[in-house]
Amino acid sequence: MSKQVVLVTGASRGIGYALALELHRRGHHVVATARSESKLRQLAEECGDDRLEFEVLDLGDREAVQQWANRLKDKGYRISHMINNAGSLVNKPFADISPYELRRVYEVNVFSVFELIQKVMPLYSDDVHVVNISSMGGYQGSQKFPGLTAYSSSKAAVASLTECLQEELGERGWTFNALCLGAVQTEMLEEAFPGFAAPTTPGEMATFIADFAEGSQKFIRGKVLPISSTTP
Ligand SMILES: NC(=O)c1ccc[n+]([C@@H]2O[C@H](COP(=O)([O-])OP(=O)(O)OC[C@H]3O[C@@H](n4cnc5c(N)ncnc54)[C@H](OP(=O)(O)O)[C@@H]3O)[C@@H](O)[C@H]2O)c1
């Protein structure tokens, strides 16, 4: 018998941690990933039962991602919701961003989303909802900020990828949406905008994302949505 699970990447801190907790609280079986084992262990302890499962996974490691997808299959899991939340940011003047930094940002924010979806889509349930977490910086026509060329352009790529996936795979009944988040008070925000106080906590954003993931796929499909009360 297959078991329905929810995947959350980047669950070791910030929005992903709060989201994994929230989805677990709502009764889902959550499979949470990140690189930091100690923080994932803390998440599992906070959840307190086996409906929170974690996998230490570097999304840049192709082989590890494939092996993980195989293990999910072996367990008989079917994916009802997938939240591609993991993100990487570099805040530097355009001229100073090294090829390594540029690739790392695209690796996590774009390539891993592309490849992870390829690997796990055989496990999608008939009405899976895939939510890709983008950023206001990647939303076409939004205000842009110096230092964020690699990050914001990568978030625009994942937004466009979302629309393409809906077009190509949507007829199977699957739904892909991208949420372009505004400022949320996390460690990443502090890297992007040092000293800026965001009006939104990770817990508040997690509640919104969980509501959206659970309740919107009938009417919102293939959309790139700005989710911000302020700029940034
Ligand atoms: N906070 C904001 O204001 C804001 C605004 C717009 C969009 N967003 C987006 O929202 C998402 C969550 O942001 P956040 O602020 O919560 O960020 P965060 O606190 O920096 O958390 C990022 C998460 O991604 C994981 N991650 C990074 N590189 C990884 C890799 N190579 N392999 C696996 N996991 C990796 C990190 O875990 P490990 O380090 O343990 O691997 C961490 O759990 C991101 O996609 C971000 O771009 C955030």
PDB file of C-alpha atoms and ligand atoms in Angstrom:
ATOM      1  CA  MET A   1       0.000   0.000   0.000  1.00  0.00           C
ATOM      2  CA  SER A   2       1.406   3.373  -0.947  1.00  0.00           C
ATOM      3  CA  LYS A   3       1.747   6.145   1.591  1.00  0.00           C
ATOM      4  CA  GLN A   4       1.153   9.822   0.753  1.00  0.00           C
ATOM      5  CA  VAL A   5       4.040  12.071   1.743  1.00  0.00           C
ATOM      6  CA  VAL A   6       4.967  15.728   1.477  1.00  0.00           C
ATOM      7  CA  LEU A   7       8.515  16.704   0.467  1.00  0.00           C
ATOM      8  CA  VAL A   8      10.064  19.877   1.864  1.00  0.00           C
ATOM      9  CA  THR A   9      13.592  20.866   0.833  1.00  0.00           C
ATOM     10  CA  GLY A  10      15.686  23.308   2.854  1.00  0.00           C
ATOM     11  CA  ALA A  11      14.024  22.275   6.100  1.00  0.00           C
ATOM     12  CA  SER A  12      16.956  22.815   8.460  1.00  0.00           C
ATOM     13  CA  ARG A  13      16.201  26.466   9.198  1.00  0.00           C
ATOM     14  CA  GLY A  14      14.147  29.526   8.293  1.00  0.00           C
ATOM     15  CA  ILE A  15      10.943  29.107   6.291  1.00  0.00           C
ATOM     16  CA  GLY A  16      11.545  25.424   5.465  1.00  0.00           C
ATOM     17  CA  TYR A  17      11.934  24.430   9.110  1.00  0.00           C
ATOM     18  CA  ALA A  18       8.736  26.251  10.068  1.00  0.00           C
ATOM     19  CA  LEU A  19       6.938  24.778   7.050  1.00  0.00           C
ATOM     20  CA  ALA A  20       7.937  21.197   7.841  1.00  0.00           C
ATOM     21  CA  LEU A  21       6.680  21.713  11.409  1.00  0.00           C
ATOM     22  CA  GLU A  22       3.413  23.222  10.191  1.00  0.00           C
ATOM     23  CA  LEU A  23       2.723  20.478   7.645  1.00  0.00           C
ATOM     24  CA  HIS A  24       3.488  17.846  10.276  1.00  0.00           C
ATOM     25  CA  ARG A  25       1.139  19.610  12.693  1.00  0.00           C
ATOM     26  CA  ARG A  26      -1.580  19.364  10.020  1.00  0.00           C
ATOM     27  CA  GLY A  27      -1.206  15.597   9.945  1.00  0.00           C
ATOM     28  CA  HIS A  28       0.992  15.070   6.883  1.00  0.00           C
ATOM     29  CA  HIS A  29       3.838  12.583   6.703  1.00  0.00           C
ATOM     30  CA  VAL A  30       6.685  14.980   5.958  1.00  0.00           C
ATOM     31  CA  VAL A  31      10.005  14.081   4.335  1.00  0.00           C
ATOM     32  CA  ALA A  32      12.374  16.955   5.074  1.00  0.00           C
ATOM     33  CA  THR A  33      15.809  17.502   3.546  1.00  0.00           C
ATOM     34  CA  ALA A  34      18.835  19.754   3.986  1.00  0.00           C
ATOM     35  CA  ARG A  35      22.568  19.334   4.555  1.00  0.00           C
ATOM     36  CA  SER A  36      22.620  20.077   8.279  1.00  0.00           C
ATOM     37  CA  GLU A  37      21.990  16.827  10.140  1.00  0.00           C
ATOM     38  CA  SER A  38      21.940  18.386  13.610  1.00  0.00           C
ATOM     39  CA  LYS A  39      19.208  20.856  12.663  1.00  0.00           C
ATOM     40  CA  LEU A  40      17.132  18.208  10.911  1.00  0.00           C
ATOM     41  CA  ARG A  41      17.471  16.053  14.019  1.00  0.00           C
ATOM     42  CA  GLN A  42      16.227  18.987  16.087  1.00  0.00           C
ATOM     43  CA  LEU A  43      13.233  19.293  13.733  1.00  0.00           C
ATOM     44  CA  ALA A  44      12.467  15.591  14.104  1.00  0.00           C
ATOM     45  CA  GLU A  45      12.680  15.866  17.893  1.00  0.00           C
ATOM     46  CA  GLU A  46      10.346  18.852  17.875  1.00  0.00           C
ATOM     47  CA  CYS A  47       7.825  16.900  15.796  1.00  0.00           C
ATOM     48  CA  GLY A  48       8.240  13.938  18.111  1.00  0.00           C
ATOM     49  CA  ASP A  49       6.986  11.045  15.965  1.00  0.00           C
ATOM     50  CA  ASP A  50       7.779   9.094  12.814  1.00  0.00           C
ATOM     51  CA  ARG A  51       5.595  11.273  10.576  1.00  0.00           C
ATOM     52  CA  LEU A  52       8.628  13.524  10.288  1.00  0.00           C
ATOM     53  CA  GLU A  53      11.353  11.785   8.360  1.00  0.00           C
ATOM     54  CA  PHE A  54      14.525  13.533   7.341  1.00  0.00           C
ATOM     55  CA  GLU A  55      17.232  12.989   4.790  1.00  0.00           C
ATOM     56  CA  VAL A  56      20.633  14.661   4.923  1.00  0.00           C
ATOM     57  CA  LEU A  57      21.061  15.658   1.299  1.00  0.00           C
ATOM     58  CA  ASP A  58      23.198  18.083  -0.635  1.00  0.00           C
ATOM     59  CA  LEU A  59      20.988  19.031  -3.557  1.00  0.00           C
ATOM     60  CA  GLY A  60      24.114  19.642  -5.621  1.00  0.00           C
ATOM     61  CA  ASP A  61      25.063  15.958  -5.375  1.00  0.00           C
ATOM     62  CA  ARG A  62      23.344  14.316  -8.376  1.00  0.00           C
ATOM     63  CA  GLU A  63      24.089  10.765  -7.319  1.00  0.00           C
ATOM     64  CA  ALA A  64      22.845  11.280  -3.765  1.00  0.00           C
ATOM     65  CA  VAL A  65      19.627  12.818  -5.084  1.00  0.00           C
ATOM     66  CA  GLN A  66      19.048   9.821  -7.384  1.00  0.00           C
ATOM     67  CA  GLN A  67      19.713   7.363  -4.550  1.00  0.00           C
ATOM     68  CA  TRP A  68      17.304   9.242  -2.312  1.00  0.00           C
ATOM     69  CA  ALA A  69      14.606   9.153  -5.008  1.00  0.00           C
ATOM     70  CA  ASN A  70      15.158   5.392  -5.291  1.00  0.00           C
ATOM     71  CA  ARG A  71      14.742   4.979  -1.533  1.00  0.00           C
ATOM     72  CA  LEU A  72      11.473   6.938  -1.607  1.00  0.00           C
ATOM     73  CA  LYS A  73      10.264   4.587  -4.334  1.00  0.00           C
ATOM     74  CA  ASP A  74      11.364   1.508  -2.403  1.00  0.00           C
ATOM     75  CA  LYS A  75       9.318   2.702   0.566  1.00  0.00           C
ATOM     76  CA  GLY A  76       6.238   2.877  -1.644  1.00  0.00           C
ATOM     77  CA  TYR A  77       5.754   6.599  -1.151  1.00  0.00           C
ATOM     78  CA  ARG A  78       3.475   8.736  -3.317  1.00  0.00           C
ATOM     79  CA  ILE A  79       4.096  12.469  -3.240  1.00  0.00           C
ATOM     80  CA  SER A  80       1.011  14.617  -2.644  1.00  0.00           C
ATOM     81  CA  HIS A  81       2.845  17.931  -2.219  1.00  0.00           C
ATOM     82  CA  MET A  82       6.405  18.978  -2.980  1.00  0.00           C
ATOM     83  CA  ILE A  83       7.760  22.275  -1.700  1.00  0.00           C
ATOM     84  CA  ASN A  84      11.036  23.224  -3.373  1.00  0.00           C
ATOM     85  CA  ASN A  85      12.121  25.666  -0.717  1.00  0.00           C
ATOM     86  CA  ALA A  86      15.913  25.242  -0.423  1.00  0.00           C
ATOM     87  CA  GLY A  87      17.718  28.360  -1.526  1.00  0.00           C
ATOM     88  CA  SER A  88      21.181  29.836  -1.790  1.00  0.00           C
ATOM     89  CA  LEU A  89      22.139  33.488  -1.962  1.00  0.00           C
ATOM     90  CA  VAL A  90      25.240  35.511  -2.690  1.00  0.00           C
ATOM     91  CA  ASN A  91      25.196  39.249  -2.017  1.00  0.00           C
ATOM     92  CA  LYS A  92      28.075  40.805  -3.927  1.00  0.00           C
ATOM     93  CA  PRO A  93      28.640  43.390  -6.647  1.00  0.00           C
ATOM     94  CA  PHE A  94      28.132  41.859 -10.093  1.00  0.00           C
ATOM     95  CA  ALA A  95      31.810  42.223 -11.014  1.00  0.00           C
ATOM     96  CA  ASP A  96      32.976  40.335  -7.908  1.00  0.00           C
ATOM     97  CA  ILE A  97      30.786  37.237  -8.166  1.00  0.00           C
ATOM     98  CA  SER A  98      33.065  34.293  -8.939  1.00  0.00           C
ATOM     99  CA  PRO A  99      32.102  31.491 -11.338  1.00  0.00           C
ATOM    100  CA  TYR A 100      31.946  29.179  -8.305  1.00  0.00           C
ATOM    101  CA  GLU A 101      29.502  31.462  -6.451  1.00  0.00           C
ATOM    102  CA  LEU A 102      27.347  31.916  -9.530  1.00  0.00           C
ATOM    103  CA  ARG A 103      27.180  28.160 -10.128  1.00  0.00           C
ATOM    104  CA  ARG A 104      26.423  27.384  -6.469  1.00  0.00           C
ATOM    105  CA  VAL A 105      23.444  29.748  -6.483  1.00  0.00           C
ATOM    106  CA  TYR A 106      22.075  28.320  -9.733  1.00  0.00           C
ATOM    107  CA  GLU A 107      22.863  24.786  -8.590  1.00  0.00           C
ATOM    108  CA  VAL A 108      20.579  25.047  -5.561  1.00  0.00           C
ATOM    109  CA  ASN A 109      17.955  27.493  -6.826  1.00  0.00           C
ATOM    110  CA  VAL A 110      17.448  26.191 -10.374  1.00  0.00           C
ATOM    111  CA  PHE A 111      19.320  23.028 -11.427  1.00  0.00           C
ATOM    112  CA  SER A 112      18.433  21.046  -8.303  1.00  0.00           C
ATOM    113  CA  VAL A 113      14.742  21.952  -8.635  1.00  0.00           C
ATOM    114  CA  PHE A 114      14.800  20.857 -12.291  1.00  0.00           C
ATOM    115  CA  GLU A 115      16.595  17.605 -11.534  1.00  0.00           C
ATOM    116  CA  LEU A 116      14.797  16.760  -8.317  1.00  0.00           C
ATOM    117  CA  ILE A 117      11.443  17.046 -10.082  1.00  0.00           C
ATOM    118  CA  GLN A 118      12.749  14.792 -12.895  1.00  0.00           C
ATOM    119  CA  LYS A 119      13.877  12.189 -10.369  1.00  0.00           C
ATOM    120  CA  VAL A 120      10.812  12.070  -8.129  1.00  0.00           C
ATOM    121  CA  MET A 121       7.985  12.682 -10.623  1.00  0.00           C
ATOM    122  CA  PRO A 122       7.372   8.946 -11.089  1.00  0.00           C
ATOM    123  CA  LEU A 123       6.192   9.082  -7.460  1.00  0.00           C
ATOM    124  CA  TYR A 124       3.746  11.958  -7.906  1.00  0.00           C
ATOM    125  CA  SER A 125       0.158  11.343  -6.900  1.00  0.00           C
ATOM    126  CA  ASP A 126      -2.483  12.052  -9.542  1.00  0.00           C
ATOM    127  CA  ASP A 127      -3.194  15.521  -8.147  1.00  0.00           C
ATOM    128  CA  VAL A 128       0.240  16.463  -6.820  1.00  0.00           C
ATOM    129  CA  HIS A 129       0.867  20.134  -6.073  1.00  0.00           C
ATOM    130  CA  VAL A 130       4.460  21.274  -6.605  1.00  0.00           C
ATOM    131  CA  VAL A 131       5.219  24.669  -5.064  1.00  0.00           C
ATOM    132  CA  ASN A 132       8.491  26.270  -6.096  1.00  0.00           C
ATOM    133  CA  ILE A 133       9.688  28.989  -3.758  1.00  0.00           C
ATOM    134  CA  SER A 134      10.910  31.957  -5.754  1.00  0.00           C
ATOM    135  CA  SER A 135      11.445  35.528  -4.622  1.00  0.00           C
ATOM    136  CA  MET A 136      10.088  39.000  -5.306  1.00  0.00           C
ATOM    137  CA  GLY A 137      13.547  39.639  -6.773  1.00  0.00           C
ATOM    138  CA  GLY A 138      12.740  37.052  -9.439  1.00  0.00           C
ATOM    139  CA  TYR A 139       9.290  38.454 -10.205  1.00  0.00           C
ATOM    140  CA  GLN A 140       9.195  40.217 -13.545  1.00  0.00           C
ATOM    141  CA  GLY A 141       8.968  44.000 -13.184  1.00  0.00           C
ATOM    142  CA  SER A 142       9.625  44.042  -9.428  1.00  0.00           C
ATOM    143  CA  GLN A 143      12.115  46.412  -7.836  1.00  0.00           C
ATOM    144  CA  LYS A 144      15.656  45.010  -8.097  1.00  0.00           C
ATOM    145  CA  PHE A 145      18.529  45.479  -5.629  1.00  0.00           C
ATOM    146  CA  PRO A 146      22.280  45.768  -6.198  1.00  0.00           C
ATOM    147  CA  GLY A 147      24.298  42.744  -5.110  1.00  0.00           C
ATOM    148  CA  LEU A 148      21.602  40.224  -5.939  1.00  0.00           C
ATOM    149  CA  THR A 149      22.172  39.603  -9.668  1.00  0.00           C
ATOM    150  CA  ALA A 150      22.941  35.899  -9.307  1.00  0.00           C
ATOM    151  CA  TYR A 151      20.217  35.263  -6.741  1.00  0.00           C
ATOM    152  CA  SER A 152      17.395  37.257  -8.341  1.00  0.00           C
ATOM    153  CA  SER A 153      18.091  36.004 -11.864  1.00  0.00           C
ATOM    154  CA  SER A 154      18.082  32.412 -10.568  1.00  0.00           C
ATOM    155  CA  LYS A 155      14.712  33.005  -8.907  1.00  0.00           C
ATOM    156  CA  ALA A 156      13.362  34.349 -12.211  1.00  0.00           C
ATOM    157  CA  ALA A 157      14.551  31.134 -13.866  1.00  0.00           C
ATOM    158  CA  VAL A 158      12.680  28.935 -11.394  1.00  0.00           C
ATOM    159  CA  ALA A 159       9.539  31.029 -11.895  1.00  0.00           C
ATOM    160  CA  SER A 160       9.712  30.486 -15.650  1.00  0.00           C
ATOM    161  CA  LEU A 161      10.510  26.791 -15.149  1.00  0.00           C
ATOM    162  CA  THR A 162       7.271  26.523 -13.169  1.00  0.00           C
ATOM    163  CA  GLU A 163       5.192  27.860 -16.061  1.00  0.00           C
ATOM    164  CA  CYS A 164       6.960  25.513 -18.489  1.00  0.00           C
ATOM    165  CA  LEU A 165       6.324  22.476 -16.262  1.00  0.00           C
ATOM    166  CA  GLN A 166       2.620  23.271 -16.016  1.00  0.00           C
ATOM    167  CA  GLU A 167       2.428  23.471 -19.797  1.00  0.00           C
ATOM    168  CA  GLU A 168       4.277  20.222 -20.375  1.00  0.00           C
ATOM    169  CA  LEU A 169       3.068  18.075 -17.480  1.00  0.00           C
ATOM    170  CA  GLY A 170      -0.188  19.705 -16.394  1.00  0.00           C
ATOM    171  CA  GLU A 171      -2.392  17.463 -18.491  1.00  0.00           C
ATOM    172  CA  ARG A 172      -1.515  14.598 -16.145  1.00  0.00           C
ATOM    173  CA  GLY A 173      -3.477  16.437 -13.472  1.00  0.00           C
ATOM    174  CA  TRP A 174      -0.353  17.795 -11.803  1.00  0.00           C
ATOM    175  CA  THR A 175      -0.110  21.389 -10.598  1.00  0.00           C
ATOM    176  CA  PHE A 176       2.989  23.573 -10.502  1.00  0.00           C
ATOM    177  CA  ASN A 177       3.015  27.044  -8.956  1.00  0.00           C
ATOM    178  CA  ALA A 178       5.752  29.456  -7.932  1.00  0.00           C
ATOM    179  CA  LEU A 179       5.488  31.780  -4.955  1.00  0.00           C
ATOM    180  CA  CYS A 180       7.664  34.886  -5.135  1.00  0.00           C
ATOM    181  CA  LEU A 181       8.158  35.695  -1.481  1.00  0.00           C
ATOM    182  CA  GLY A 182       8.817  39.123  -0.042  1.00  0.00           C
ATOM    183  CA  ALA A 183      10.916  39.646   3.066  1.00  0.00           C
ATOM    184  CA  VAL A 184      10.737  37.044   5.827  1.00  0.00           C
ATOM    185  CA  GLN A 185      12.914  37.347   8.919  1.00  0.00           C
ATOM    186  CA  THR A 186      15.486  34.573   8.365  1.00  0.00           C
ATOM    187  CA  GLU A 187      19.238  34.167   8.173  1.00  0.00           C
ATOM    188  CA  MET A 188      19.044  34.479   4.388  1.00  0.00           C
ATOM    189  CA  LEU A 189      17.276  37.832   4.664  1.00  0.00           C
ATOM    190  CA  GLU A 190      20.013  39.050   6.992  1.00  0.00           C
ATOM    191  CA  GLU A 191      22.572  38.112   4.311  1.00  0.00           C
ATOM    192  CA  ALA A 192      20.633  39.925   1.584  1.00  0.00           C
ATOM    193  CA  PHE A 193      19.556  43.008   3.533  1.00  0.00           C
ATOM    194  CA  PRO A 194      21.668  43.326   6.701  1.00  0.00           C
ATOM    195  CA  GLY A 195      19.769  45.142   9.449  1.00  0.00           C
ATOM    196  CA  PHE A 196      16.432  45.099   7.601  1.00  0.00           C
ATOM    197  CA  ALA A 197      13.508  44.117   9.835  1.00  0.00           C
ATOM    198  CA  ALA A 198      11.007  42.027   7.889  1.00  0.00           C
ATOM    199  CA  PRO A 199       7.312  42.291   8.706  1.00  0.00           C
ATOM    200  CA  THR A 200       6.834  38.529   8.407  1.00  0.00           C
ATOM    201  CA  THR A 201       8.092  35.652  10.556  1.00  0.00           C
ATOM    202  CA  PRO A 202       9.013  32.222   9.151  1.00  0.00           C
ATOM    203  CA  GLY A 203       6.032  30.757  11.004  1.00  0.00           C
ATOM    204  CA  GLU A 204       3.596  33.197   9.385  1.00  0.00           C
ATOM    205  CA  MET A 205       4.964  32.484   5.918  1.00  0.00           C
ATOM    206  CA  ALA A 206       4.925  28.741   6.607  1.00  0.00           C
ATOM    207  CA  THR A 207       1.223  28.913   7.469  1.00  0.00           C
ATOM    208  CA  PHE A 208       0.539  30.764   4.227  1.00  0.00           C
ATOM    209  CA  ILE A 209       2.536  28.287   2.122  1.00  0.00           C
ATOM    210  CA  ALA A 210       0.865  25.299   3.798  1.00  0.00           C
ATOM    211  CA  ASP A 211      -2.610  26.797   3.162  1.00  0.00           C
ATOM    212  CA  PHE A 212      -1.654  27.484  -0.451  1.00  0.00           C
ATOM    213  CA  ALA A 213      -0.135  24.053  -1.008  1.00  0.00           C
ATOM    214  CA  GLU A 214      -3.144  22.269   0.472  1.00  0.00           C
ATOM    215  CA  GLY A 215      -5.964  24.325  -0.895  1.00  0.00           C
ATOM    216  CA  SER A 216      -5.318  26.083  -4.181  1.00  0.00           C
ATOM    217  CA  GLN A 217      -4.448  23.639  -6.954  1.00  0.00           C
ATOM    218  CA  LYS A 218      -7.937  23.347  -8.317  1.00  0.00           C
ATOM    219  CA  PHE A 219      -8.040  27.003  -9.376  1.00  0.00           C
ATOM    220  CA  ILE A 220      -4.424  28.205  -9.429  1.00  0.00           C
ATOM    221  CA  ARG A 221      -2.216  26.292 -11.844  1.00  0.00           C
ATOM    222  CA  GLY A 222       1.042  27.245 -13.537  1.00  0.00           C
ATOM    223  CA  LYS A 223       1.093  30.653 -11.893  1.00  0.00           C
ATOM    224  CA  VAL A 224       3.920  32.858 -10.624  1.00  0.00           C
ATOM    225  CA  LEU A 225       2.522  34.804  -7.686  1.00  0.00           C
ATOM    226  CA  PRO A 226       3.972  37.735  -5.745  1.00  0.00           C
ATOM    227  CA  ILE A 227       3.548  37.115  -2.003  1.00  0.00           C
ATOM    228  CA  SER A 228       4.651  40.310  -0.356  1.00  0.00           C
ATOM    229  CA  SER A 229       3.157  43.023   1.801  1.00  0.00           C
ATOM    230  CA  THR A 230       6.226  45.216   1.312  1.00  0.00           C
ATOM    231  CA  THR A 231       9.235  45.558  -0.976  1.00  0.00           C
ATOM    232  CA  PRO A 232      11.635  43.795  -0.710  1.00  0.00           C
TER     233      PRO A 232
HETATM  234  N1  LIG B   1      13.749  35.029   3.769  1.00  0.00           N
HETATM  235  C1  LIG B   1      13.322  35.812   2.801  1.00  0.00           C
HETATM  236  O1  LIG B   1      13.128  37.023   2.986  1.00  0.00           O
HETATM  237  C2  LIG B   1      13.025  35.246   1.450  1.00  0.00           C
HETATM  238  C3  LIG B   1      12.496  36.099   0.482  1.00  0.00           C
HETATM  239  C4  LIG B   1      12.224  35.587  -0.772  1.00  0.00           C
HETATM  240  C5  LIG B   1      12.441  34.252  -1.054  1.00  0.00           C
HETATM  241  N2  LIG B   1      12.965  33.451  -0.098  1.00  0.00           N
HETATM  242  C6  LIG B   1      13.199  32.048  -0.459  1.00  0.00           C
HETATM  243  O2  LIG B   1      12.600  31.212   0.512  1.00  0.00           O
HETATM  244  C7  LIG B   1      13.349  29.991   0.635  1.00  0.00           C
HETATM  245  C8  LIG B   1      13.731  29.785   2.093  1.00  0.00           C
HETATM  246  O3  LIG B   1      14.471  30.921   2.498  1.00  0.00           O
HETATM  247  P1  LIG B   1      15.002  31.156   3.980  1.00  0.00           P
HETATM  248  O4  LIG B   1      15.046  32.618   4.174  1.00  0.00           O
HETATM  249  O5  LIG B   1      14.283  30.285   4.925  1.00  0.00           O
HETATM  250  O6  LIG B   1      16.518  30.652   3.782  1.00  0.00           O
HETATM  251  P2  LIG B   1      17.599  30.035   4.784  1.00  0.00           P
HETATM  252  O7  LIG B   1      17.236  30.345   6.183  1.00  0.00           O
HETATM  253  O8  LIG B   1      18.917  30.467   4.252  1.00  0.00           O
HETATM  254  O9  LIG B   1      17.411  28.455   4.533  1.00  0.00           O
HETATM  255  C9  LIG B   1      17.810  27.891   3.323  1.00  0.00           C
HETATM  256  C10 LIG B   1      17.630  26.395   3.395  1.00  0.00           C
HETATM  257  O10 LIG B   1      18.141  25.820   2.172  1.00  0.00           O
HETATM  258  C11 LIG B   1      19.001  24.740   2.503  1.00  0.00           C
HETATM  259  N3  LIG B   1      20.060  24.576   1.500  1.00  0.00           N
HETATM  260  C12 LIG B   1      20.922  25.511   1.043  1.00  0.00           C
HETATM  261  N4  LIG B   1      21.807  24.965   0.190  1.00  0.00           N
HETATM  262  C13 LIG B   1      21.490  23.642   0.106  1.00  0.00           C
HETATM  263  C14 LIG B   1      22.039  22.535  -0.605  1.00  0.00           C
HETATM  264  N5  LIG B   1      23.124  22.646  -1.407  1.00  0.00           N
HETATM  265  N6  LIG B   1      21.480  21.319  -0.458  1.00  0.00           N
HETATM  266  C15 LIG B   1      20.408  21.158   0.353  1.00  0.00           C
HETATM  267  N7  LIG B   1      19.837  22.170   1.049  1.00  0.00           N
HETATM  268  C16 LIG B   1      20.377  23.390   0.932  1.00  0.00           C
HETATM  269  C17 LIG B   1      19.584  25.121   3.863  1.00  0.00           C
HETATM  270  O11 LIG B   1      19.956  23.976   4.600  1.00  0.00           O
HETATM  271  P3  LIG B   1      21.470  23.481   4.849  1.00  0.00           P
HETATM  272  O12 LIG B   1      22.326  24.694   4.921  1.00  0.00           O
HETATM  273  O13 LIG B   1      21.364  22.699   6.115  1.00  0.00           O
HETATM  274  O14 LIG B   1      21.752  22.626   3.668  1.00  0.00           O
HETATM  275  C18 LIG B   1      18.379  25.775   4.538  1.00  0.00           C
HETATM  276  O15 LIG B   1      17.586  24.795   5.175  1.00  0.00           O
HETATM  277  C19 LIG B   1      14.562  30.156  -0.284  1.00  0.00           C
HETATM  278  O16 LIG B   1      14.324  29.530  -1.517  1.00  0.00           O
HETATM  279  C20 LIG B   1      14.656  31.655  -0.461  1.00  0.00           C
HETATM  280  O17 LIG B   1      15.303  32.003  -1.668  1.00  0.00           O
HETATM  281  C21 LIG B   1      13.263  33.903   1.136  1.00  0.00           C
END
